[in-house]
Amino acid sequence: MYLEKLNPQQRLAVEHGTLVDGSHIAGPLLIIAGAGSGKTNTLAHRVAHLILKGADPRRILLMTFSRRAAAEMGRRVERICGEVLGKNSGVMADALAWSGTFHGIGARLLRDYAEQIGVDPAFSIHDREDSADLMNLVRHDLGFSKTESRFPTKGTCLAIYSRAVNSESELPKVLRDAFPWCATWENQLRELFACYVESKQSQNVLDYDDLLLYWAQMVAEPMIAEDIASRFDHVLVDEYQDTNRLQSSILLALKPSGHGLTVVGDDAQSIYSFRAATVRNILDFPAAFSPAANVVTLDRNYRSTQPILAAANAVIDLASERFTKNLWTERESPERPKLVTVRDENEQARYVADKILDNREEGVKLKSQAVLFRASHHSGALEVELTRRNIPFVKFGGLKFLDSAHVKDMLAALRFAQNPRDRVAGFRLMQILPGVGPSTAQKVLDQMAEDASPLTALAALPAPPRSGEDWTSFVSTMQELKTGKAGWPAEIELVRQWYEPHLERLHEDASARLADLIQLEQIAGGYASRERFLTELTLDPPDATSDQAGVPLLDEDYLILSTIHSAKGQEWTKVFMLNVIDGCIPSDLAVGTTAEIEEERRLLYVAMTRAKDNLDLVVPQRFFTHGQNSQGDRHVYAARTRFIPATLLQFFEVCGWPQTKSDTAASQQARQVRIDVGARMRGMWR
């Protein structure tokens, strides 16, 4: 029986509210799933159980944190169904068509209801960088780039806009709470955002935030909300602690009574407030659906040893507000987590490198070891040490594949063909051509915008001076893409063939970049259409070659370096955490409010619960600070993180490194030597 593999709490969550004939819709369910407690397995079993008890898989809406998570969930559901249905299981799992991210599901629904909400279903979707570029164009047009005192940058403007939208907060509150240095620009920012919205609409463009905002606005209309809700008997949401106010509003509109709603998450792992996620969504869920809400807690951990869990539990126990749970496991171990004090960052790097090599000699692969840190720049000294010792590594939390210039150029060509009113794509694309600068591109786009058929207008325009055959080739490629005659995915090969000569002209490492474009073509082959490819790639980009530091391909085994945020959901046999000091964790930029400090505590908890067998927290006594004035010594003396006060030291093995049991005789003799170097220096000139 497929349920026999589950522990009692998992089984309680899986079977909640379902009857044999599937006719009964369950009341609201909150599953508090502690780190390593089998959350994904439990959610997959619940979906499969609903299907096996008669629920129509086409009427199940499953929303996950990433598209890859949705795909993994689908595979697990198929496997579980297979245990019961045999060869027919694939048909049932394939029918789970409404599975994906909030943003991906939102994009599908907006295209379905485009006519009702006054949107052209052929809209383009801008990623964060494209949105920032468009914000910058509007900012420049309004004259804000030439103000007497410094106006916020395009990235800051977009961050303010995004925070206001996703947190459903008024602009003054967002500025006061998160961007106080920008508060004097409130009126100008309001004008900028209004023009930014108008610019997106005139170009038939939606940004990442619009996919939720438009969806929320759509379901604010009761008849449309009821129509969308009628399509789904069951709505299941993973990683609920990482949702924002807008996502919560959408769920409340779809399932106002909570019947058929299941959310899964862990308040102790809510670490994405910088994306406007709020831990309040999960903490307030029982009250929002009182008294019908049911809460099931998964507290058995299958990942870590008991001493690691004891230390992690002790850290999170000091949180000001949380669902009460203490993770436990049957995995006993005599070894407590280590709290290792070192002199400075260089010794920290040597300590970690030494231990990693020792572990490797004992048979632990590099891939089974990870080094975690609060911010990407914290690993600088370690990266130098690993390179010096020829230890290959991959670093997560850096530049993504789709952020590289050559890949963005290719995607801009596809987006411009899909939607020729997309000014950001067109502006980028035209400036690839020799002889075409910003002002020329702007004039061409202005003339295209005035025509009902923009690409026809483009073909009728004279070629800009000095662009020659390159302009002709560009126009003909765009027109061929617009006709769709080549078909998908042949269209992306067509774009690459047009772009290759420019790639060689613009980049010295053209051959390496060409390999990325070939990889992009291979990725494209997995999508049904250009529209689907552009939509899903924007919403859930793949990790990429440029995430990698070092040369891991020289060795099939490599060490993992990762920010804590990028490590969420992962696990390793041995985990090292750098800079477990005040100023790093908590970050000195995140101690302004109690809520910020509590999130930093949860970050430490997330890092600690990634470890299966061994956990080393490293405390350098001196730390190089990036925020200090460049004059003088930029090292500061650091204190152990406030999240591990003296009362918790009992849960750790506290030690120093290097361990100096006794100096060697040679070392003792060397320290007795005294010389007058000053006298020698003076003697050089007499």
XYZ file of C-alpha atoms in Angstrom:
686
model
C 0.000 0.000 0.000
C 1.479 3.381 -1.057
C 0.569 5.037 2.287
C 2.453 2.484 4.397
C 5.797 4.211 3.697
C 4.612 7.413 5.393
C 4.984 8.236 9.082
C 1.767 8.940 11.068
C 1.895 12.735 10.672
C 2.635 12.543 6.937
C -0.246 10.115 6.490
C -2.577 12.410 8.453
C -1.710 15.263 6.055
C -2.109 13.075 2.953
C -5.499 11.644 3.931
C -6.969 14.905 5.260
C -10.621 15.312 4.307
C -10.799 12.860 1.397
C -13.428 10.149 0.952
C -13.274 6.976 -1.150
C -15.462 8.383 -3.934
C -13.581 11.702 -4.027
C -16.851 13.619 -3.640
C -15.903 15.369 -0.413
C -13.754 18.511 -0.745
C -11.431 18.908 2.214
C -11.398 21.941 4.473
C -8.356 24.275 4.594
C -5.143 22.450 5.534
C -1.823 23.905 6.664
C 1.113 21.476 6.696
C 4.008 22.827 8.778
C 6.892 20.863 7.290
C 10.176 21.171 9.181
C 13.523 21.016 7.396
C 14.247 17.516 6.061
C 10.822 16.210 7.105
C 9.823 14.815 3.688
C 7.727 17.820 2.598
C 7.949 17.148 -1.148
C 7.192 13.475 -0.661
C 4.153 14.295 1.501
C 2.751 16.833 -0.967
C 3.267 14.432 -3.900
C 1.479 11.683 -1.958
C -1.410 14.052 -1.207
C -1.817 14.929 -4.902
C -1.625 11.240 -5.875
C -4.045 10.281 -3.086
C -6.601 12.828 -4.313
C -6.339 11.410 -7.844
C -6.566 7.809 -6.679
C -9.650 8.623 -4.598
C -11.496 10.022 -7.585
C -10.387 13.647 -7.965
C -10.045 14.805 -11.569
C -6.322 15.641 -12.094
C -7.343 18.288 -14.654
C -9.109 20.135 -11.828
C -6.107 20.173 -9.467
C -4.044 23.393 -9.314
C -0.540 22.783 -7.928
C 1.730 25.785 -7.423
C 5.398 25.341 -6.538
C 8.416 27.599 -6.020
C 10.027 26.693 -9.369
C 9.135 24.943 -12.603
C 11.726 22.264 -11.839
C 9.965 21.579 -8.525
C 6.675 21.188 -10.404
C 8.295 18.718 -12.830
C 9.760 16.725 -9.937
C 6.350 16.701 -8.237
C 4.760 15.347 -11.437
C 7.307 12.512 -11.616
C 6.653 11.527 -8.014
C 2.881 11.627 -8.501
C 3.224 9.364 -11.552
C 5.395 6.912 -9.594
C 2.959 6.769 -6.672
C -0.041 6.363 -8.971
C 1.909 3.661 -10.778
C 2.017 1.542 -7.626
C -1.781 1.402 -7.688
C -2.830 1.859 -11.323
C 0.043 0.132 -13.074
C 0.474 1.009 -16.762
C -2.402 3.527 -16.745
C -0.681 5.790 -14.216
C 1.047 7.926 -16.849
C -2.265 9.079 -18.282
C -3.416 10.327 -14.879
C -0.171 12.140 -14.088
C -0.042 13.762 -17.543
C -3.530 15.129 -16.898
C -2.074 17.180 -14.030
C -1.920 20.077 -16.476
C -2.222 22.983 -14.012
C 1.126 22.569 -12.290
C 3.781 25.283 -12.136
C 4.875 28.511 -10.450
C 2.516 31.296 -9.373
C 3.886 33.468 -12.172
C 3.656 30.709 -14.791
C 0.053 29.858 -13.881
C -0.741 33.570 -13.830
C 0.615 34.032 -17.359
C -1.574 31.162 -18.643
C -4.723 32.519 -17.002
C -4.076 36.059 -18.240
C -3.866 34.780 -21.827
C -7.069 32.746 -21.282
C -8.975 35.761 -19.931
C -7.197 38.426 -22.007
C -10.359 39.609 -23.766
C -12.277 40.086 -20.495
C -9.513 42.182 -18.927
C -8.556 44.202 -22.002
C -5.132 42.666 -22.624
C -3.702 41.521 -25.969
C -3.029 37.769 -25.489
C 0.233 38.132 -27.480
C 1.817 40.204 -24.671
C 5.563 39.947 -24.034
C 6.977 39.290 -20.572
C 9.973 41.307 -19.386
C 12.485 39.819 -16.992
C 14.003 41.937 -14.221
C 16.811 43.386 -16.346
C 14.471 44.277 -19.220
C 12.104 45.918 -16.733
C 14.969 47.950 -15.267
C 15.994 49.033 -18.785
C 12.466 50.192 -19.577
C 12.288 51.985 -16.220
C 15.534 53.722 -17.172
C 14.163 54.830 -20.567
C 11.118 56.353 -18.865
C 13.324 57.863 -16.152
C 15.456 59.506 -18.839
C 12.444 60.770 -20.823
C 11.097 62.467 -17.677
C 14.438 64.188 -17.097
C 15.100 62.432 -13.800
C 18.542 61.294 -14.931
C 19.703 64.940 -14.969
C 18.414 66.155 -11.601
C 20.591 68.436 -9.460
C 20.810 65.886 -6.645
C 21.202 62.184 -7.375
C 17.958 60.437 -8.346
C 17.598 56.703 -7.492
C 19.105 54.341 -10.081
C 16.942 52.251 -12.397
C 17.481 49.158 -10.221
C 16.418 50.975 -7.064
C 13.376 52.467 -8.812
C 12.304 49.001 -9.980
C 12.872 47.552 -6.484
C 10.659 50.254 -4.928
C 7.939 49.680 -7.527
C 8.114 45.900 -7.084
C 7.989 46.107 -3.273
C 4.928 48.376 -3.381
C 3.106 46.049 -5.805
C 3.908 42.744 -4.139
C 3.374 43.884 -0.562
C 0.169 45.731 -1.485
C 1.570 48.751 0.378
C 1.281 52.479 -0.238
C 4.395 54.143 -1.683
C 5.072 56.338 1.408
C 5.138 53.239 3.650
C 7.486 51.352 1.302
C 9.841 54.340 1.174
C 9.737 54.808 4.936
C 10.304 51.132 5.779
C 12.677 49.923 3.074
C 14.082 52.890 1.111
C 14.267 55.853 3.520
C 17.072 57.522 1.529
C 14.639 57.868 -1.415
C 11.747 59.382 0.561
C 12.342 62.936 -0.717
C 11.655 61.725 -4.275
C 8.152 60.388 -3.520
C 6.290 62.665 -5.983
C 8.782 62.053 -8.792
C 8.720 58.288 -8.188
C 4.938 58.295 -8.328
C 5.097 60.092 -11.706
C 7.813 57.695 -12.911
C 5.777 54.611 -11.994
C 2.649 55.987 -13.665
C 4.593 56.606 -16.899
C 6.299 53.200 -16.587
C 2.885 51.478 -16.435
C 1.625 53.485 -19.437
C 4.790 52.630 -21.370
C 4.376 48.895 -20.689
C 0.764 48.997 -21.808
C 1.544 50.889 -25.024
C 4.170 48.255 -25.863
C 1.940 45.291 -24.937
C 4.440 44.255 -22.276
C 3.920 42.775 -18.817
C 6.702 42.610 -16.268
C 7.266 39.875 -13.703
C 5.157 41.634 -11.064
C 2.278 42.251 -13.496
C 1.636 38.515 -13.780
C 0.525 38.539 -10.152
C -0.888 42.064 -10.106
C -3.111 41.535 -13.166
C -4.192 38.151 -11.800
C -5.111 39.717 -8.453
C -7.002 42.517 -10.195
C -8.765 39.956 -12.362
C -10.012 37.863 -9.418
C -11.086 41.026 -7.581
C -14.036 40.923 -10.015
C -16.393 38.396 -8.320
C -17.761 36.814 -11.511
C -14.306 36.208 -13.004
C -12.997 34.950 -9.644
C -15.902 32.522 -9.421
C -15.319 31.347 -12.993
C -11.601 30.684 -12.393
C -12.296 29.054 -9.020
C -14.871 26.737 -10.642
C -12.071 25.235 -12.768
C -10.271 23.828 -9.708
C -11.554 21.507 -6.983
C -8.209 21.433 -5.206
C -5.510 24.120 -4.899
C -2.187 23.074 -3.372
C 0.638 25.543 -2.682
C 4.228 24.592 -1.839
C 6.709 26.838 0.059
C 3.865 28.958 1.412
C 6.227 30.809 3.764
C 7.781 32.446 0.682
C 4.555 33.966 -0.690
C 3.766 37.688 -0.615
C 0.585 39.644 0.103
C -0.436 39.633 -3.552
C -0.227 35.835 -3.759
C -2.208 35.513 -0.542
C -4.912 37.803 -1.987
C -5.130 35.591 -5.089
C -5.592 32.442 -2.997
C -8.249 34.078 -0.823
C -10.147 35.122 -3.963
C -9.944 31.605 -5.453
C -10.831 29.758 -2.238
C -12.501 32.266 0.121
C -13.803 29.487 2.387
C -10.531 27.548 2.229
C -12.302 24.373 1.096
C -10.016 22.425 -1.216
C -6.991 24.540 -0.207
C -3.747 22.947 1.047
C -0.642 24.998 1.801
C 2.727 23.560 2.813
C 5.663 25.394 4.318
C 7.851 26.163 7.313
C 7.720 29.537 9.039
C 11.274 28.880 10.323
C 12.529 28.948 6.714
C 10.908 32.229 5.622
C 13.937 34.127 4.241
C 12.729 36.073 1.204
C 11.415 39.383 2.569
C 13.651 41.197 0.060
C 11.224 39.848 -2.564
C 8.311 41.145 -0.447
C 7.550 37.654 0.889
C 5.997 37.789 4.335
C 6.074 35.192 7.083
C 2.677 36.561 8.191
C 0.928 34.588 5.403
C 1.793 31.256 6.982
C 1.575 32.439 10.607
C -1.894 33.932 10.031
C -3.312 31.048 7.949
C -5.159 29.333 10.860
C -6.809 32.628 11.882
C -7.703 33.494 8.258
C -9.737 30.285 7.951
C -10.817 29.846 11.563
C -12.334 27.614 12.815
C -12.202 25.294 9.787
C -8.399 25.326 9.353
C -6.535 22.144 10.187
C -2.810 22.226 11.047
C -0.579 19.157 10.704
C 3.060 19.409 11.808
C 5.814 17.263 10.268
C 8.638 17.292 12.809
C 10.477 14.036 12.102
C 13.682 14.870 10.251
C 15.201 12.340 7.834
C 18.297 14.404 6.989
C 20.390 15.471 9.970
C 21.848 13.852 13.080
C 20.232 14.540 16.466
C 23.082 16.831 17.723
C 22.749 19.041 14.602
C 18.979 19.218 15.091
C 19.378 19.986 18.801
C 21.593 22.964 17.984
C 19.301 24.189 15.190
C 16.228 23.810 17.417
C 17.968 25.803 20.157
C 18.736 28.649 17.723
C 15.177 28.895 16.367
C 13.633 28.459 19.855
C 14.744 32.021 20.575
C 12.546 33.386 17.739
C 9.925 35.877 18.885
C 7.025 34.156 17.084
C 6.725 30.761 15.401
C 4.715 27.543 15.175
C 5.958 25.317 17.985
C 7.862 22.348 16.643
C 11.110 20.641 17.554
C 12.672 18.519 14.873
C 13.736 15.037 15.940
C 15.371 12.082 14.269
C 16.426 8.507 14.884
C 19.904 9.332 13.486
C 22.055 9.426 16.617
C 25.662 10.652 16.580
C 28.261 11.426 19.260
C 29.518 14.444 17.295
C 28.113 17.891 18.061
C 28.307 20.758 15.520
C 31.633 22.611 15.782
C 31.918 26.311 16.589
C 35.430 27.069 15.355
C 37.236 30.322 16.182
C 39.990 31.420 13.773
C 42.121 34.573 13.640
C 40.850 36.107 10.381
C 39.349 35.370 6.961
C 42.595 33.960 5.571
C 42.840 31.421 8.397
C 39.144 30.675 7.916
C 39.897 29.852 4.267
C 42.834 27.621 5.209
C 40.803 25.820 7.878
C 37.942 25.072 5.479
C 40.289 23.967 2.678
C 42.210 21.684 5.066
C 39.032 20.048 6.361
C 37.591 19.602 2.865
C 40.742 17.796 1.717
C 40.791 15.686 4.903
C 37.171 14.688 4.272
C 37.999 13.796 0.676
C 40.842 11.546 1.835
C 38.314 9.799 4.096
C 36.094 9.060 1.082
C 33.664 11.997 1.169
C 33.271 13.414 -2.349
C 33.698 17.147 -2.866
C 30.110 17.281 -4.197
C 28.905 15.986 -0.824
C 30.452 19.012 0.891
C 29.232 22.606 0.816
C 30.423 25.977 2.069
C 27.618 28.432 2.818
C 27.720 32.190 3.429
C 25.325 35.089 3.961
C 26.512 37.238 1.016
C 28.284 36.314 -2.215
C 31.408 38.416 -1.512
C 32.030 36.589 1.788
C 33.681 33.708 -0.079
C 36.432 35.788 -1.744
C 39.357 34.663 0.436
C 38.192 31.041 0.268
C 37.948 31.117 -3.533
C 41.591 32.278 -3.716
C 42.667 29.471 -1.358
C 40.721 26.800 -3.267
C 42.206 27.974 -6.568
C 45.717 27.936 -5.069
C 45.215 24.338 -3.908
C 43.631 23.253 -7.198
C 40.295 22.328 -5.562
C 37.561 22.686 -8.232
C 34.357 24.388 -7.123
C 31.042 25.686 -8.389
C 29.547 28.824 -6.872
C 25.815 29.498 -6.766
C 24.363 32.932 -6.295
C 26.124 34.776 -9.118
C 25.362 35.823 -12.688
C 22.735 33.635 -14.330
C 22.955 32.127 -17.807
C 20.192 34.335 -19.192
C 21.863 37.481 -17.853
C 24.868 37.109 -20.182
C 24.911 39.647 -23.023
C 25.008 37.215 -25.962
C 22.088 35.125 -24.657
C 20.032 38.267 -23.978
C 20.733 39.432 -27.551
C 19.306 36.194 -28.940
C 16.234 36.348 -26.727
C 15.681 40.016 -27.641
C 15.474 39.024 -31.328
C 12.839 36.390 -30.585
C 10.887 38.750 -28.332
C 10.964 41.578 -30.875
C 9.636 39.259 -33.589
C 6.928 38.083 -31.185
C 5.987 41.638 -30.182
C 7.491 44.430 -32.345
C 6.124 47.050 -29.932
C 8.549 45.836 -27.250
C 10.863 48.878 -27.148
C 13.424 47.350 -24.769
C 13.965 44.351 -27.062
C 14.088 46.549 -30.173
C 16.400 49.093 -28.564
C 18.868 46.372 -27.559
C 18.656 44.600 -30.886
C 19.227 47.553 -33.190
C 22.320 48.694 -31.319
C 23.988 45.372 -32.122
C 24.223 46.622 -35.715
C 27.250 48.696 -36.752
C 26.347 52.343 -37.355
C 23.202 52.240 -35.186
C 23.366 54.126 -31.883
C 20.776 54.944 -29.193
C 19.309 58.000 -30.957
C 18.916 56.165 -34.285
C 17.289 53.170 -32.579
C 14.939 55.522 -30.696
C 13.835 57.265 -33.928
C 13.177 53.947 -35.675
C 11.124 52.675 -32.731
C 9.122 55.924 -32.616
C 8.236 55.568 -36.305
C 7.302 51.901 -35.847
C 5.058 52.770 -32.877
C 2.966 55.114 -35.040
C 2.142 52.368 -37.562
C -0.576 49.743 -37.164
C 1.862 47.182 -38.586
C 5.230 47.930 -36.940
C 7.322 45.407 -38.919
C 5.878 46.650 -42.208
C 6.906 50.161 -41.156
C 10.382 48.859 -40.263
C 10.808 47.349 -43.744
C 9.777 50.630 -45.398
C 12.300 52.742 -43.491
C 15.612 53.634 -45.169
C 18.686 51.932 -43.753
C 20.615 54.116 -41.298
C 23.922 55.452 -42.682
C 26.874 53.053 -42.263
C 24.607 50.085 -41.394
C 24.592 48.744 -44.974
C 23.857 45.065 -45.517
C 23.639 44.457 -41.770
C 20.402 46.482 -41.646
C 18.946 44.613 -44.615
C 19.802 41.256 -43.002
C 18.248 42.348 -39.690
C 14.966 43.488 -41.306
C 14.596 40.351 -43.434
C 15.295 38.095 -40.420
C 12.631 39.889 -38.354
C 10.075 39.569 -41.158
C 10.826 35.875 -41.636
C 10.420 35.269 -37.911
C 7.136 37.159 -37.899
C 5.681 34.935 -40.635
C 6.458 31.815 -38.594
C 7.238 29.841 -41.772
C 10.449 28.364 -40.356
C 8.513 26.796 -37.457
C 9.698 26.166 -33.930
C 12.422 25.475 -32.834
C 14.018 26.191 -36.247
C 13.376 29.898 -35.631
C 16.038 30.062 -32.943
C 18.587 28.569 -35.362
C 17.602 31.282 -37.840
C 18.312 33.945 -35.210
C 21.667 32.366 -34.324
C 22.754 32.332 -37.964
C 21.890 36.029 -38.231
C 23.626 36.846 -34.928
C 26.867 34.832 -35.363
C 28.761 37.451 -37.439
C 27.895 40.085 -34.816
C 28.964 37.741 -32.001
C 32.412 37.399 -33.581
C 32.634 41.172 -34.070
C 31.543 42.097 -30.543
C 33.219 39.461 -28.351
C 36.790 38.180 -28.223
C 35.629 34.898 -26.650
C 33.054 34.311 -29.404
C 33.666 30.545 -29.596
C 32.897 30.050 -25.877
C 29.775 32.212 -26.172
C 28.680 30.312 -29.268
C 28.629 27.140 -27.144
C 26.124 28.898 -24.861
C 23.920 29.714 -27.858
C 24.017 26.085 -29.023
C 22.950 25.116 -25.499
C 20.114 27.660 -25.734
C 18.950 25.971 -28.957
C 18.941 22.594 -27.212
C 16.870 24.052 -24.370
C 14.449 25.559 -26.922
C 13.790 22.120 -28.404
C 11.985 21.160 -25.202
C 9.240 23.774 -25.666
C 6.163 23.574 -27.871
C 6.301 27.112 -29.265
C 8.243 30.363 -29.300
C 5.659 31.970 -27.019
C 5.902 29.137 -24.465
C 9.710 29.201 -24.629
C 9.947 32.959 -24.019
C 7.335 32.898 -21.264
C 8.749 30.009 -19.242
C 12.385 30.982 -19.729
C 11.618 34.453 -18.380
C 9.653 33.133 -15.419
C 11.945 30.287 -14.413
C 15.400 30.579 -15.988
C 17.810 27.630 -15.814
C 20.954 27.753 -13.724
C 23.808 28.434 -15.928
C 27.343 28.043 -17.034
C 28.238 31.458 -15.673
C 27.199 30.356 -12.169
C 30.351 28.263 -12.202
C 33.619 29.544 -10.815
C 36.803 27.546 -11.228
C 36.980 24.841 -13.847
C 34.863 21.942 -12.573
C 34.856 20.235 -15.965
C 38.531 19.350 -15.396
C 37.340 17.062 -12.630
C 34.040 15.206 -12.379
C 33.959 16.055 -8.649
C 33.764 19.619 -7.322
C 32.990 21.509 -4.131
C 29.778 23.527 -3.735
C 29.947 27.175 -2.662
C 26.588 28.842 -2.138
C 24.781 31.738 -0.533
C 22.280 30.550 2.074
C 19.396 31.750 -0.091
C 20.599 29.626 -3.023
C 21.134 26.627 -0.723
C 17.529 26.482 0.469
C 16.023 23.060 -0.247
C 19.459 21.440 -0.670
C 21.415 19.056 1.582
C 25.015 17.891 1.915
C 26.886 15.373 4.066
C 29.271 17.996 5.461
C 28.505 21.716 5.650
C 30.774 24.624 6.552
C 29.388 28.078 7.234
C 31.621 31.129 6.948
C 31.607 34.304 9.055
C 29.204 33.309 11.820
C 29.638 36.750 13.343
C 27.568 39.848 13.984
C 27.754 42.054 10.914
C 27.529 39.014 8.623
C 24.748 36.994 10.251
C 22.841 39.086 11.051
C 23.981 41.276 8.200
C 24.813 44.795 9.366
C 22.285 45.987 6.758
C 19.446 43.958 8.310
C 19.278 44.980 11.944
C 16.958 47.979 11.626
C 13.786 46.230 12.767
C 12.779 43.204 14.809
C 11.323 41.580 11.669
C 14.666 41.921 9.856
C 16.608 40.434 12.769
C 14.158 37.522 13.020
C 14.626 36.757 9.316
C 18.403 36.725 9.799
C 17.897 34.192 12.618
C 15.885 32.025 10.215
C 18.715 32.280 7.663
C 21.146 30.781 10.178
C 18.605 28.035 10.928
C 18.236 27.249 7.207
C 22.034 27.023 6.835
C 22.407 24.708 9.840
C 19.652 22.341 8.683
C 21.342 21.725 5.300
C 23.873 19.424 7.033
C 23.374 15.668 7.257
C 26.365 14.380 9.254
C 28.723 17.252 10.104
C 28.346 20.999 10.598
C 31.178 23.495 11.155
C 30.335 27.125 11.969
C 33.446 29.297 11.581
C 33.967 32.487 13.616
C 36.820 34.736 12.402
C 37.996 37.190 15.086
C 38.922 39.810 12.490
C 36.802 40.458 9.425
C 37.380 42.560 6.296
C 34.379 44.865 5.908
C 33.217 46.074 2.507
C 31.205 48.950 3.915
C 33.961 50.850 5.745
C 35.827 53.860 4.443
C 38.647 52.817 2.135
C 41.120 54.903 4.182
C 43.109 52.917 6.726
C 42.552 49.374 7.982
C 39.188 48.017 6.836
C 39.304 45.043 9.199
C 37.034 45.036 12.235
C 37.136 42.874 15.338
C 34.093 40.622 15.243
C 31.869 39.043 17.861
C 30.170 35.650 17.552
C 26.659 35.982 16.139
C 24.048 37.121 18.662
C 21.942 34.117 17.578
C 24.294 31.769 19.488
C 24.484 33.311 22.969
C 26.512 31.707 25.759
C 23.459 29.753 26.929
C 23.509 27.753 23.671
C 27.217 26.843 23.676
C 26.329 23.518 25.323
C 24.972 22.352 21.950
C 28.324 22.900 20.180
C 31.885 21.678 20.342
C 33.690 24.985 20.856
C 37.278 25.018 19.634
C 39.986 27.191 18.091
C 42.169 26.688 15.006
C 45.006 26.103 14.517
C 45.291 24.130 17.746
C 48.562 25.158 19.410
C 49.308 22.368 21.902
C 53.020 23.224 22.072
C 55.392 25.184 19.892
C 58.228 23.318 18.197
C 61.754 23.813 19.561
C 62.778 25.578 16.325
C 59.862 27.966 16.616
C 60.728 28.749 20.248
C 64.349 29.445 19.324
C 63.340 31.705 16.429
C 61.255 33.794 18.781
C 64.290 34.470 20.995
C 66.206 36.143 18.142
C 66.436 39.946 18.256
C 67.842 42.120 15.421
C 67.918 45.880 14.830
C 66.515 46.171 11.297
C 66.403 49.972 11.625
C 70.166 50.141 12.144
C 70.705 47.957 9.070
C 68.512 50.258 6.971
C 70.435 53.341 8.127
C 73.699 51.577 7.383
C 72.729 51.062 3.731
C 73.326 54.789 3.070
C 76.469 55.446 5.126
